[in-house]
PDB file of C-alpha atoms in Angstrom:
ATOM      1  CA  GLU A   1       0.000   0.000   0.000  1.00 69.00           C
ATOM      2  CA  LYS A   2       2.833   2.393   0.877  1.00 73.00           C
ATOM      3  CA  LYS A   3       4.604   1.518  -2.359  1.00 73.00           C
ATOM      4  CA  GLU A   4       1.435   2.142  -4.332  1.00 75.00           C
ATOM      5  CA  ARG A   5       0.983   5.515  -2.627  1.00 75.00           C
ATOM      6  CA  ARG A   6       4.610   6.489  -3.360  1.00 78.00           C
ATOM      7  CA  GLU A   7       4.214   5.510  -7.003  1.00 76.00           C
ATOM      8  CA  LYS A   8       1.005   7.520  -7.252  1.00 76.00           C
ATOM      9  CA  ASN A   9       2.657  10.588  -5.709  1.00 77.00           C
ATOM     10  CA  LEU A  10       5.625  10.221  -8.044  1.00 82.00           C
ATOM     11  CA  ALA A  11       3.330  10.003 -11.077  1.00 80.00           C
ATOM     12  CA  LYS A  12       1.463  13.091  -9.907  1.00 83.00           C
ATOM     13  CA  LYS A  13       4.693  15.053  -9.513  1.00 86.00           C
ATOM     14  CA  GLN A  14       5.849  13.967 -12.949  1.00 85.00           C
ATOM     15  CA  SER A  15       2.576  15.126 -14.505  1.00 85.00           C
ATOM     16  CA  ARG A  16       3.112  18.572 -12.953  1.00 89.00           C
ATOM     17  CA  SER A  17       6.648  19.019 -14.218  1.00 87.00           C
ATOM     18  CA  ASN A  18       5.710  20.376 -17.649  1.00 86.00           C
ATOM     19  CA  ARG A  19       3.062  22.819 -16.398  1.00 90.00           C
ATOM     20  CA  TRP A  20       3.894  26.518 -16.269  1.00 92.00           C
ATOM     21  CA  ILE A  21       2.569  28.558 -13.344  1.00 94.00           C
ATOM     22  CA  VAL A  22       2.855  32.335 -12.993  1.00 95.00           C
ATOM     23  CA  LEU A  23       2.914  33.482  -9.362  1.00 96.00           C
ATOM     24  CA  VAL A  24       2.193  37.162  -8.630  1.00 96.00           C
ATOM     25  CA  ASP A  25       2.795  38.660  -5.181  1.00 94.00           C
ATOM     26  CA  ASP A  26       4.575  41.813  -4.027  1.00 92.00           C
ATOM     27  CA  ASP A  27       5.851  40.038  -0.911  1.00 92.00           C
ATOM     28  CA  GLU A  28       9.248  38.570  -1.757  1.00 92.00           C
ATOM     29  CA  GLU A  29       9.117  36.065   1.091  1.00 93.00           C
ATOM     30  CA  ILE A  30       5.773  34.691  -0.119  1.00 92.00           C
ATOM     31  CA  ARG A  31       7.065  34.466  -3.683  1.00 93.00           C
ATOM     32  CA  ARG A  32      10.130  32.577  -2.519  1.00 93.00           C
ATOM     33  CA  SER A  33       8.437  30.202  -0.086  1.00 94.00           C
ATOM     34  CA  LEU A  34       5.394  29.451  -2.238  1.00 94.00           C
ATOM     35  CA  GLY A  35       7.524  29.057  -5.353  1.00 94.00           C
ATOM     36  CA  GLN A  36       9.786  26.616  -3.521  1.00 94.00           C
ATOM     37  CA  TYR A  37       6.813  24.647  -2.201  1.00 95.00           C
ATOM     38  CA  LEU A  38       5.321  24.304  -5.698  1.00 94.00           C
ATOM     39  CA  PHE A  39       8.734  23.262  -7.042  1.00 93.00           C
ATOM     40  CA  ASP A  40       9.056  20.615  -4.327  1.00 93.00           C
ATOM     41  CA  GLN A  41       5.605  19.297  -5.301  1.00 93.00           C
ATOM     42  CA  GLY A  42       6.643  18.839  -8.933  1.00 93.00           C
ATOM     43  CA  TYR A  43       5.788  22.205 -10.508  1.00 93.00           C
ATOM     44  CA  HIS A  44       9.257  22.922 -11.859  1.00 89.00           C
ATOM     45  CA  GLN A  45       8.177  25.772 -14.120  1.00 90.00           C
ATOM     46  CA  VAL A  46       7.163  28.632 -11.840  1.00 93.00           C
ATOM     47  CA  THR A  47       7.678  32.273 -12.793  1.00 93.00           C
ATOM     48  CA  ALA A  48       7.437  34.593  -9.767  1.00 94.00           C
ATOM     49  CA  CYS A  49       6.491  38.214 -10.495  1.00 94.00           C
ATOM     50  CA  PRO A  50       6.567  41.155  -8.033  1.00 94.00           C
ATOM     51  CA  ASN A  51       3.661  43.050  -9.603  1.00 94.00           C
ATOM     52  CA  ALA A  52       0.867  42.800 -12.160  1.00 95.00           C
ATOM     53  CA  GLU A  53       2.692  44.771 -14.856  1.00 94.00           C
ATOM     54  CA  VAL A  54       5.594  42.326 -14.920  1.00 94.00           C
ATOM     55  CA  ALA A  55       3.218  39.346 -14.815  1.00 94.00           C
ATOM     56  CA  LEU A  56       1.103  40.671 -17.686  1.00 93.00           C
ATOM     57  CA  ASN A  57       4.217  41.195 -19.792  1.00 91.00           C
ATOM     58  CA  VAL A  58       5.375  37.641 -19.025  1.00 91.00           C
ATOM     59  CA  CYS A  59       1.974  36.214 -19.993  1.00 90.00           C
ATOM     60  CA  GLU A  60       1.677  38.289 -23.169  1.00 86.00           C
ATOM     61  CA  GLU A  61       5.193  37.414 -24.275  1.00 84.00           C
ATOM     62  CA  GLY A  62       4.264  33.793 -23.718  1.00 75.00           C
ATOM     63  CA  ARG A  63       7.740  32.323 -23.608  1.00 59.00           C
ATOM     64  CA  TYR A  64       9.233  29.807 -21.233  1.00 56.00           C
ATOM     65  CA  ASN A  65      12.536  28.016 -21.815  1.00 55.00           C
ATOM     66  CA  ASN A  66      12.700  29.683 -25.259  1.00 58.00           C
ATOM     67  CA  GLN A  67       9.425  28.044 -26.283  1.00 62.00           C
ATOM     68  CA  TYR A  68       6.261  29.937 -27.159  1.00 66.00           C
ATOM     69  CA  GLN A  69       3.402  29.082 -24.832  1.00 80.00           C
ATOM     70  CA  VAL A  70       0.955  30.613 -22.380  1.00 86.00           C
ATOM     71  CA  PRO A  71       0.841  29.803 -18.663  1.00 91.00           C
ATOM     72  CA  ASP A  72      -1.208  26.812 -17.541  1.00 91.00           C
ATOM     73  CA  LEU A  73      -2.368  28.740 -14.471  1.00 94.00           C
ATOM     74  CA  ILE A  74      -1.921  32.061 -12.657  1.00 96.00           C
ATOM     75  CA  VAL A  75      -1.865  32.540  -8.876  1.00 96.00           C
ATOM     76  CA  SER A  76      -2.139  36.216  -7.906  1.00 95.00           C
ATOM     77  CA  ASP A  77      -2.524  38.201  -4.733  1.00 93.00           C
ATOM     78  CA  ILE A  78      -5.228  40.874  -4.910  1.00 91.00           C
ATOM     79  CA  ARG A  79      -3.259  43.607  -3.186  1.00 88.00           C
ATOM     80  CA  LEU A  80      -0.250  44.334  -5.386  1.00 89.00           C
ATOM     81  CA  GLY A  81       2.177  47.205  -5.686  1.00 82.00           C
ATOM     82  CA  GLY A  82       2.214  49.220  -8.913  1.00 82.00           C
ATOM     83  CA  ASP A  83      -0.590  50.617 -11.045  1.00 88.00           C
ATOM     84  CA  MET A  84      -2.669  47.423 -11.120  1.00 91.00           C
ATOM     85  CA  ASP A  85      -4.098  45.386  -8.280  1.00 91.00           C
ATOM     86  CA  GLY A  86      -5.019  41.721  -8.694  1.00 91.00           C
ATOM     87  CA  ILE A  87      -8.547  42.472  -9.913  1.00 92.00           C
ATOM     88  CA  ALA A  88      -7.326  44.874 -12.612  1.00 93.00           C
ATOM     89  CA  PHE A  89      -4.681  42.322 -13.613  1.00 94.00           C
ATOM     90  CA  LEU A  90      -7.342  39.621 -13.892  1.00 93.00           C
ATOM     91  CA  ARG A  91      -9.527  41.849 -16.052  1.00 92.00           C
ATOM     92  CA  SER A  92      -6.564  42.478 -18.356  1.00 93.00           C
ATOM     93  CA  ILE A  93      -6.010  38.729 -18.667  1.00 93.00           C
ATOM     94  CA  ARG A  94      -9.666  38.135 -19.525  1.00 89.00           C
ATOM     95  CA  ARG A  95      -9.550  40.814 -22.251  1.00 88.00           C
ATOM     96  CA  GLU A  96      -6.629  39.177 -24.055  1.00 86.00           C
ATOM     97  CA  LYS A  97      -7.729  36.659 -26.679  1.00 81.00           C
ATOM     98  CA  ARG A  98      -4.810  34.261 -26.113  1.00 83.00           C
ATOM     99  CA  LEU A  99      -4.906  34.535 -22.327  1.00 88.00           C
ATOM    100  CA  GLN A 100      -8.590  34.772 -21.423  1.00 84.00           C
ATOM    101  CA  GLY A 101      -9.070  31.047 -20.838  1.00 84.00           C
ATOM    102  CA  ILE A 102      -6.172  30.630 -18.361  1.00 90.00           C
ATOM    103  CA  PRO A 103      -7.333  29.553 -14.873  1.00 91.00           C
ATOM    104  CA  VAL A 104      -6.667  32.281 -12.278  1.00 93.00           C
ATOM    105  CA  ILE A 105      -6.591  31.777  -8.512  1.00 93.00           C
ATOM    106  CA  LEU A 106      -6.796  34.895  -6.338  1.00 92.00           C
ATOM    107  CA  LEU A 107      -5.148  35.150  -2.926  1.00 90.00           C
ATOM    108  CA  THR A 108      -6.333  37.736  -0.444  1.00 84.00           C
ATOM    109  CA  ALA A 109      -6.408  38.735   3.190  1.00 78.00           C
ATOM    110  CA  LYS A 110     -10.006  39.864   2.711  1.00 67.00           C
ATOM    111  CA  ILE A 111     -12.789  37.459   3.546  1.00 63.00           C
ATOM    112  CA  GLU A 112     -15.869  39.604   2.897  1.00 66.00           C
ATOM    113  CA  THR A 113     -18.425  38.109   0.518  1.00 71.00           C
ATOM    114  CA  LYS A 114     -18.582  41.313  -1.543  1.00 73.00           C
ATOM    115  CA  ASP A 115     -14.828  41.113  -2.185  1.00 73.00           C
ATOM    116  CA  ARG A 116     -15.080  37.505  -3.323  1.00 76.00           C
ATOM    117  CA  ILE A 117     -17.973  38.371  -5.628  1.00 79.00           C
ATOM    118  CA  LYS A 118     -15.922  41.216  -7.097  1.00 81.00           C
ATOM    119  CA  GLY A 119     -13.154  38.747  -7.884  1.00 82.00           C
ATOM    120  CA  TYR A 120     -15.520  36.178  -9.382  1.00 82.00           C
ATOM    121  CA  ARG A 121     -17.177  38.819 -11.533  1.00 82.00           C
ATOM    122  CA  ALA A 122     -13.767  39.760 -12.882  1.00 85.00           C
ATOM    123  CA  GLY A 123     -13.341  36.134 -13.955  1.00 84.00           C
ATOM    124  CA  ALA A 124     -11.558  34.392 -11.071  1.00 87.00           C
ATOM    125  CA  ASP A 125     -11.707  30.607 -11.044  1.00 85.00           C
ATOM    126  CA  ALA A 126     -11.000  30.275  -7.326  1.00 86.00           C
ATOM    127  CA  TYR A 127     -10.512  32.447  -4.286  1.00 85.00           C
ATOM    128  CA  LEU A 128      -8.296  31.584  -1.315  1.00 87.00           C
ATOM    129  CA  ALA A 129      -7.985  33.683   1.849  1.00 85.00           C
ATOM    130  CA  LYS A 130      -4.662  34.172   3.620  1.00 84.00           C
ATOM    131  CA  PRO A 131      -3.316  32.502   5.602  1.00 84.00           C
ATOM    132  CA  PHE A 132      -4.026  29.304   3.706  1.00 87.00           C
ATOM    133  CA  ASP A 133      -2.912  25.699   3.817  1.00 90.00           C
ATOM    134  CA  PRO A 134      -0.398  25.141   0.963  1.00 91.00           C
ATOM    135  CA  GLU A 135      -1.915  21.697   0.379  1.00 92.00           C
ATOM    136  CA  GLU A 136      -5.303  23.312  -0.241  1.00 91.00           C
ATOM    137  CA  LEU A 137      -3.769  25.654  -2.814  1.00 92.00           C
ATOM    138  CA  LEU A 138      -1.974  22.710  -4.418  1.00 93.00           C
ATOM    139  CA  SER A 139      -5.258  20.813  -4.703  1.00 90.00           C
ATOM    140  CA  ILE A 140      -6.984  23.834  -6.292  1.00 90.00           C
ATOM    141  CA  ILE A 141      -4.102  24.251  -8.745  1.00 92.00           C
ATOM    142  CA  ASP A 142      -4.167  20.571  -9.744  1.00 90.00           C
ATOM    143  CA  ASN A 143      -7.940  20.565 -10.255  1.00 85.00           C
ATOM    144  CA  SER A 144      -8.002  23.873 -12.156  1.00 85.00           C
ATOM    145  CA  ILE A 145      -5.278  22.773 -14.572  1.00 86.00           C
ATOM    146  CA  ARG A 146      -6.909  19.381 -15.089  1.00 81.00           C
ATOM    147  CA  ARG A 147     -10.287  20.973 -15.870  1.00 75.00           C
ATOM    148  CA  PHE A 148      -8.705  23.516 -18.199  1.00 70.00           C
ATOM    149  CA  LYS A 149      -6.825  20.837 -20.130  1.00 66.00           C
ATOM    150  CA  THR A 150      -9.951  18.665 -20.318  1.00 57.00           C
ATOM    151  CA  VAL A 151     -11.954  21.574 -21.721  1.00 55.00           C
ATOM    152  CA  THR A 152      -9.176  22.416 -24.188  1.00 52.00           C
ATOM    153  CA  LEU A 153      -9.057  18.826 -25.431  1.00 48.00           C
ATOM    154  CA  GLN A 154     -12.844  18.751 -25.716  1.00 49.00           C
ATOM    155  CA  SER A 155     -13.239  22.049 -27.546  1.00 49.00           C
ATOM    156  CA  GLY A 156      -9.839  22.899 -28.990  1.00 49.00           C
ATOM    157  CA  ASP A 157      -7.847  26.094 -28.353  1.00 48.00           C
ATOM    158  CA  PRO A 158     -10.038  28.467 -26.307  1.00 45.00           C
ATOM    159  CA  GLY A 159      -9.022  31.258 -28.681  1.00 41.00           C
ATOM    160  CA  ASP A 160      -9.873  29.357 -31.872  1.00 43.00           C
ATOM    161  CA  ASP A 161     -13.553  28.648 -32.516  1.00 41.00           C
ATOM    162  CA  ASP A 162     -12.767  26.949 -35.848  1.00 40.00           C
ATOM    163  CA  SER A 163     -11.000  24.103 -34.019  1.00 41.00           C
ATOM    164  CA  LEU A 164     -14.317  22.755 -32.700  1.00 41.00           C
ATOM    165  CA  LEU A 165     -15.486  19.609 -34.458  1.00 44.00           C
ATOM    166  CA  VAL A 166     -18.657  20.381 -36.401  1.00 49.00           C
ATOM    167  CA  GLU A 167     -20.033  16.852 -36.243  1.00 48.00           C
ATOM    168  CA  THR A 168     -19.598  16.756 -32.461  1.00 50.00           C
ATOM    169  CA  MET A 169     -21.297  20.135 -32.161  1.00 53.00           C
ATOM    170  CA  GLU A 170     -24.235  19.002 -34.290  1.00 55.00           C
ATOM    171  CA  GLN A 171     -24.670  15.831 -32.237  1.00 53.00           C
ATOM    172  CA  GLU A 172     -24.544  17.790 -28.991  1.00 53.00           C
ATOM    173  CA  LEU A 173     -27.124  20.250 -30.320  1.00 55.00           C
ATOM    174  CA  LYS A 174     -29.466  17.375 -31.158  1.00 55.00           C
ATOM    175  CA  GLU A 175     -29.099  16.066 -27.621  1.00 54.00           C
ATOM    176  CA  ILE A 176     -29.581  19.561 -26.207  1.00 52.00           C
ATOM    177  CA  LYS A 177     -32.815  20.105 -28.121  1.00 53.00           C
ATOM    178  CA  SER A 178     -34.133  16.727 -26.980  1.00 53.00           C
ATOM    179  CA  LEU A 179     -33.311  17.610 -23.391  1.00 50.00           C
ATOM    180  CA  LEU A 180     -35.392  20.773 -23.650  1.00 50.00           C
ATOM    181  CA  ILE A 181     -38.542  18.769 -24.352  1.00 44.00           C
ATOM    182  CA  GLY A 182     -40.574  17.550 -21.397  1.00 41.00           C
ATOM    183  CA  LYS A 183     -38.060  18.571 -18.720  1.00 42.00           C
ATOM    184  CA  ASP A 184     -38.604  20.754 -15.686  1.00 43.00           C
ATOM    185  CA  GLY A 185     -35.965  22.699 -13.742  1.00 39.00           C
ATOM    186  CA  ASN A 186     -36.356  22.885 -10.002  1.00 38.00           C
ATOM    187  CA  GLY A 187     -33.149  24.422  -8.669  1.00 35.00           C
ATOM    188  CA  LEU A 188     -32.551  27.603  -6.729  1.00 32.00           C
ATOM    189  CA  LEU A 189     -31.059  30.824  -8.116  1.00 39.00           C
ATOM    190  CA  ASP A 190     -29.332  33.454  -6.021  1.00 40.00           C
ATOM    191  CA  HIS A 191     -29.730  36.658  -8.049  1.00 39.00           C
ATOM    192  CA  HIS A 192     -26.330  37.928  -6.925  1.00 43.00           C
ATOM    193  CA  GLY A 193     -24.823  35.351  -9.279  1.00 43.00           C
ATOM    194  CA  TRP A 194     -24.596  32.267  -7.067  1.00 44.00           C
ATOM    195  CA  ILE A 195     -26.349  29.096  -8.185  1.00 47.00           C
ATOM    196  CA  SER A 196     -27.284  26.377  -5.722  1.00 48.00           C
ATOM    197  CA  THR A 197     -26.352  22.948  -7.086  1.00 46.00           C
ATOM    198  CA  THR A 198     -28.321  20.934  -4.535  1.00 45.00           C
ATOM    199  CA  ASN A 199     -30.173  19.186  -7.349  1.00 45.00           C
ATOM    200  CA  TYR A 200     -26.980  18.486  -9.273  1.00 47.00           C
ATOM    201  CA  PRO A 201     -24.365  17.333  -6.717  1.00 49.00           C
ATOM    202  CA  GLU A 202     -21.923  16.215  -9.426  1.00 51.00           C
ATOM    203  CA  THR A 203     -20.601  19.787  -9.648  1.00 49.00           C
ATOM    204  CA  GLY A 204     -19.444  19.560  -6.064  1.00 47.00           C
ATOM    205  CA  GLY A 205     -20.692  22.901  -4.725  1.00 53.00           C
ATOM    206  CA  ASN A 206     -22.390  26.182  -5.497  1.00 67.00           C
ATOM    207  CA  VAL A 207     -21.272  27.946  -8.665  1.00 75.00           C
ATOM    208  CA  PHE A 208     -20.895  31.659  -9.334  1.00 79.00           C
ATOM    209  CA  LEU A 209     -21.684  32.895 -12.862  1.00 81.00           C
ATOM    210  CA  THR A 210     -21.028  36.351 -14.238  1.00 83.00           C
ATOM    211  CA  PRO A 211     -23.751  38.018 -16.360  1.00 85.00           C
ATOM    212  CA  ASP A 212     -21.897  37.128 -19.591  1.00 87.00           C
ATOM    213  CA  GLU A 213     -21.472  33.508 -18.513  1.00 88.00           C
ATOM    214  CA  ARG A 214     -25.165  33.322 -17.691  1.00 87.00           C
ATOM    215  CA  ARG A 215     -26.120  34.740 -21.109  1.00 89.00           C
ATOM    216  CA  VAL A 216     -23.935  32.206 -22.903  1.00 91.00           C
ATOM    217  CA  LEU A 217     -25.482  29.417 -20.835  1.00 89.00           C
ATOM    218  CA  GLU A 218     -28.975  30.591 -21.817  1.00 87.00           C
ATOM    219  CA  HIS A 219     -28.015  30.626 -25.504  1.00 87.00           C
ATOM    220  CA  ILE A 220     -26.491  27.139 -25.223  1.00 86.00           C
ATOM    221  CA  CYS A 221     -29.754  25.968 -23.695  1.00 83.00           C
ATOM    222  CA  ASP A 222     -31.559  27.433 -26.710  1.00 80.00           C
ATOM    223  CA  GLY A 223     -29.529  25.031 -28.854  1.00 79.00           C
ATOM    224  CA  LEU A 224     -27.342  27.704 -30.459  1.00 83.00           C
ATOM    225  CA  THR A 225     -23.808  27.159 -31.745  1.00 84.00           C
ATOM    226  CA  ASN A 226     -20.907  29.502 -31.003  1.00 84.00           C
ATOM    227  CA  ASP A 227     -21.303  31.024 -34.484  1.00 85.00           C
ATOM    228  CA  GLN A 228     -24.905  31.852 -33.653  1.00 87.00           C
ATOM    229  CA  ILE A 229     -24.156  33.126 -30.160  1.00 90.00           C
ATOM    230  CA  TYR A 230     -21.431  35.693 -30.734  1.00 87.00           C
ATOM    231  CA  PRO A 231     -23.540  38.148 -32.825  1.00 88.00           C
ATOM    232  CA  LEU A 232     -26.198  38.056 -30.098  1.00 90.00           C
ATOM    233  CA  MET A 233     -23.534  38.771 -27.473  1.00 88.00           C
ATOM    234  CA  ALA A 234     -21.959  41.553 -29.580  1.00 86.00           C
ATOM    235  CA  CYS A 235     -18.515  40.058 -29.017  1.00 85.00           C
ATOM    236  CA  SER A 236     -15.943  37.934 -30.859  1.00 84.00           C
ATOM    237  CA  LYS A 237     -16.293  34.196 -31.471  1.00 83.00           C
ATOM    238  CA  SER A 238     -13.155  33.586 -29.409  1.00 83.00           C
ATOM    239  CA  ARG A 239     -14.777  35.369 -26.463  1.00 86.00           C
ATOM    240  CA  VAL A 240     -17.768  33.011 -26.661  1.00 88.00           C
ATOM    241  CA  VAL A 241     -15.473  29.970 -26.830  1.00 86.00           C
ATOM    242  CA  ALA A 242     -13.596  31.254 -23.776  1.00 87.00           C
ATOM    243  CA  LEU A 243     -16.868  31.768 -21.877  1.00 88.00           C
ATOM    244  CA  VAL A 244     -18.002  28.227 -22.725  1.00 88.00           C
ATOM    245  CA  SER A 245     -14.644  26.927 -21.502  1.00 86.00           C
ATOM    246  CA  ILE A 246     -15.032  28.856 -18.252  1.00 86.00           C
ATOM    247  CA  LEU A 247     -18.551  27.479 -17.778  1.00 88.00           C
ATOM    248  CA  LEU A 248     -17.293  23.928 -18.236  1.00 86.00           C
ATOM    249  CA  ARG A 249     -14.425  24.525 -15.857  1.00 83.00           C
ATOM    250  CA  LYS A 250     -16.563  26.122 -13.149  1.00 83.00           C
ATOM    251  CA  THR A 251     -19.170  23.373 -13.300  1.00 83.00           C
ATOM    252  CA  THR A 252     -16.563  20.585 -13.731  1.00 82.00           C
ATOM    253  CA  LEU A 253     -18.554  19.332 -16.716  1.00 82.00           C
ATOM    254  CA  LYS A 254     -17.185  18.059 -20.034  1.00 78.00           C
ATOM    255  CA  ASN A 255     -19.476  19.246 -22.819  1.00 80.00           C
ATOM    256  CA  ARG A 256     -22.410  21.442 -23.770  1.00 80.00           C
ATOM    257  CA  THR A 257     -24.976  18.679 -23.376  1.00 77.00           C
ATOM    258  CA  GLN A 258     -23.947  18.204 -19.755  1.00 80.00           C
ATOM    259  CA  LEU A 259     -24.183  21.979 -19.300  1.00 83.00           C
ATOM    260  CA  VAL A 260     -27.810  21.869 -20.427  1.00 81.00           C
ATOM    261  CA  ARG A 261     -28.581  18.989 -18.054  1.00 79.00           C
ATOM    262  CA  TRP A 262     -26.968  21.006 -15.273  1.00 82.00           C
ATOM    263  CA  ALA A 263     -28.923  24.145 -16.215  1.00 82.00           C
ATOM    264  CA  ILE A 264     -32.179  22.188 -16.180  1.00 76.00           C
ATOM    265  CA  ALA A 265     -31.418  20.494 -12.853  1.00 75.00           C
ATOM    266  CA  THR A 266     -30.484  23.773 -11.183  1.00 74.00           C
ATOM    267  CA  GLY A 267     -33.465  25.689 -12.524  1.00 68.00           C
ATOM    268  CA  GLN A 268     -31.597  27.838 -15.028  1.00 62.00           C
ATOM    269  CA  VAL A 269     -33.940  26.997 -17.902  1.00 55.00           C
ATOM    270  CA  ASP A 270     -37.588  27.907 -18.107  1.00 50.00           C
ATOM    271  CA  ILE A 271     -39.281  25.025 -19.930  1.00 44.00           C
TER     272      ILE A 271
END
């Protein structure tokens, strides 16, 4: 049993070794200690940045070890020195076509609900209050990267709508339309953006959706494709693809059909 556990831990560390994490905090001691902890846990590609401006430049340049890529995940404190705090940095990330799908975890000393909602509305994937257990952060990082990679494999590059398989989309739309016949949603909606998932426990907890994410979900439930959604949203196709990816990641689901089932179960669709 101990051998099996060691082998499992070794495999987990090996799977982390090729993931690139950007860590943003103006406290040098936190950057050093947290960066070392992540390295010890197998994340050997960690770029520590002292402020949002440096981090944004690193992400936009998209190079690590002389190879072009974007980070697999960003961990950022909210209170940062410089012209941008963590929320402004997050908003900048979400505006960039190539970066908008990257999972972002916010760290903060604040614990007020309104501050968390502000972060979620800006597009945060997770929120962790200081002081925190490093193992909890590690678990959130692992899960966020796994969900992001699953979504990317399912739907292609979040910035490239043309990479979606048309046949898969058509099949999912058929299933979606069939789901919208004879079903009845009975979940609870918190109008501040929180959705109770009591009737759909597979998602593992309540989910916060921004207004744009909610609109995309409604259009998906109408059986629309990304090409049909983006004119209605008055945004780019890549923005719609990114929003779908975020929805899948937040709900821990794998495709649009499951999103519709989730929306029905949680009362998001009026049948």
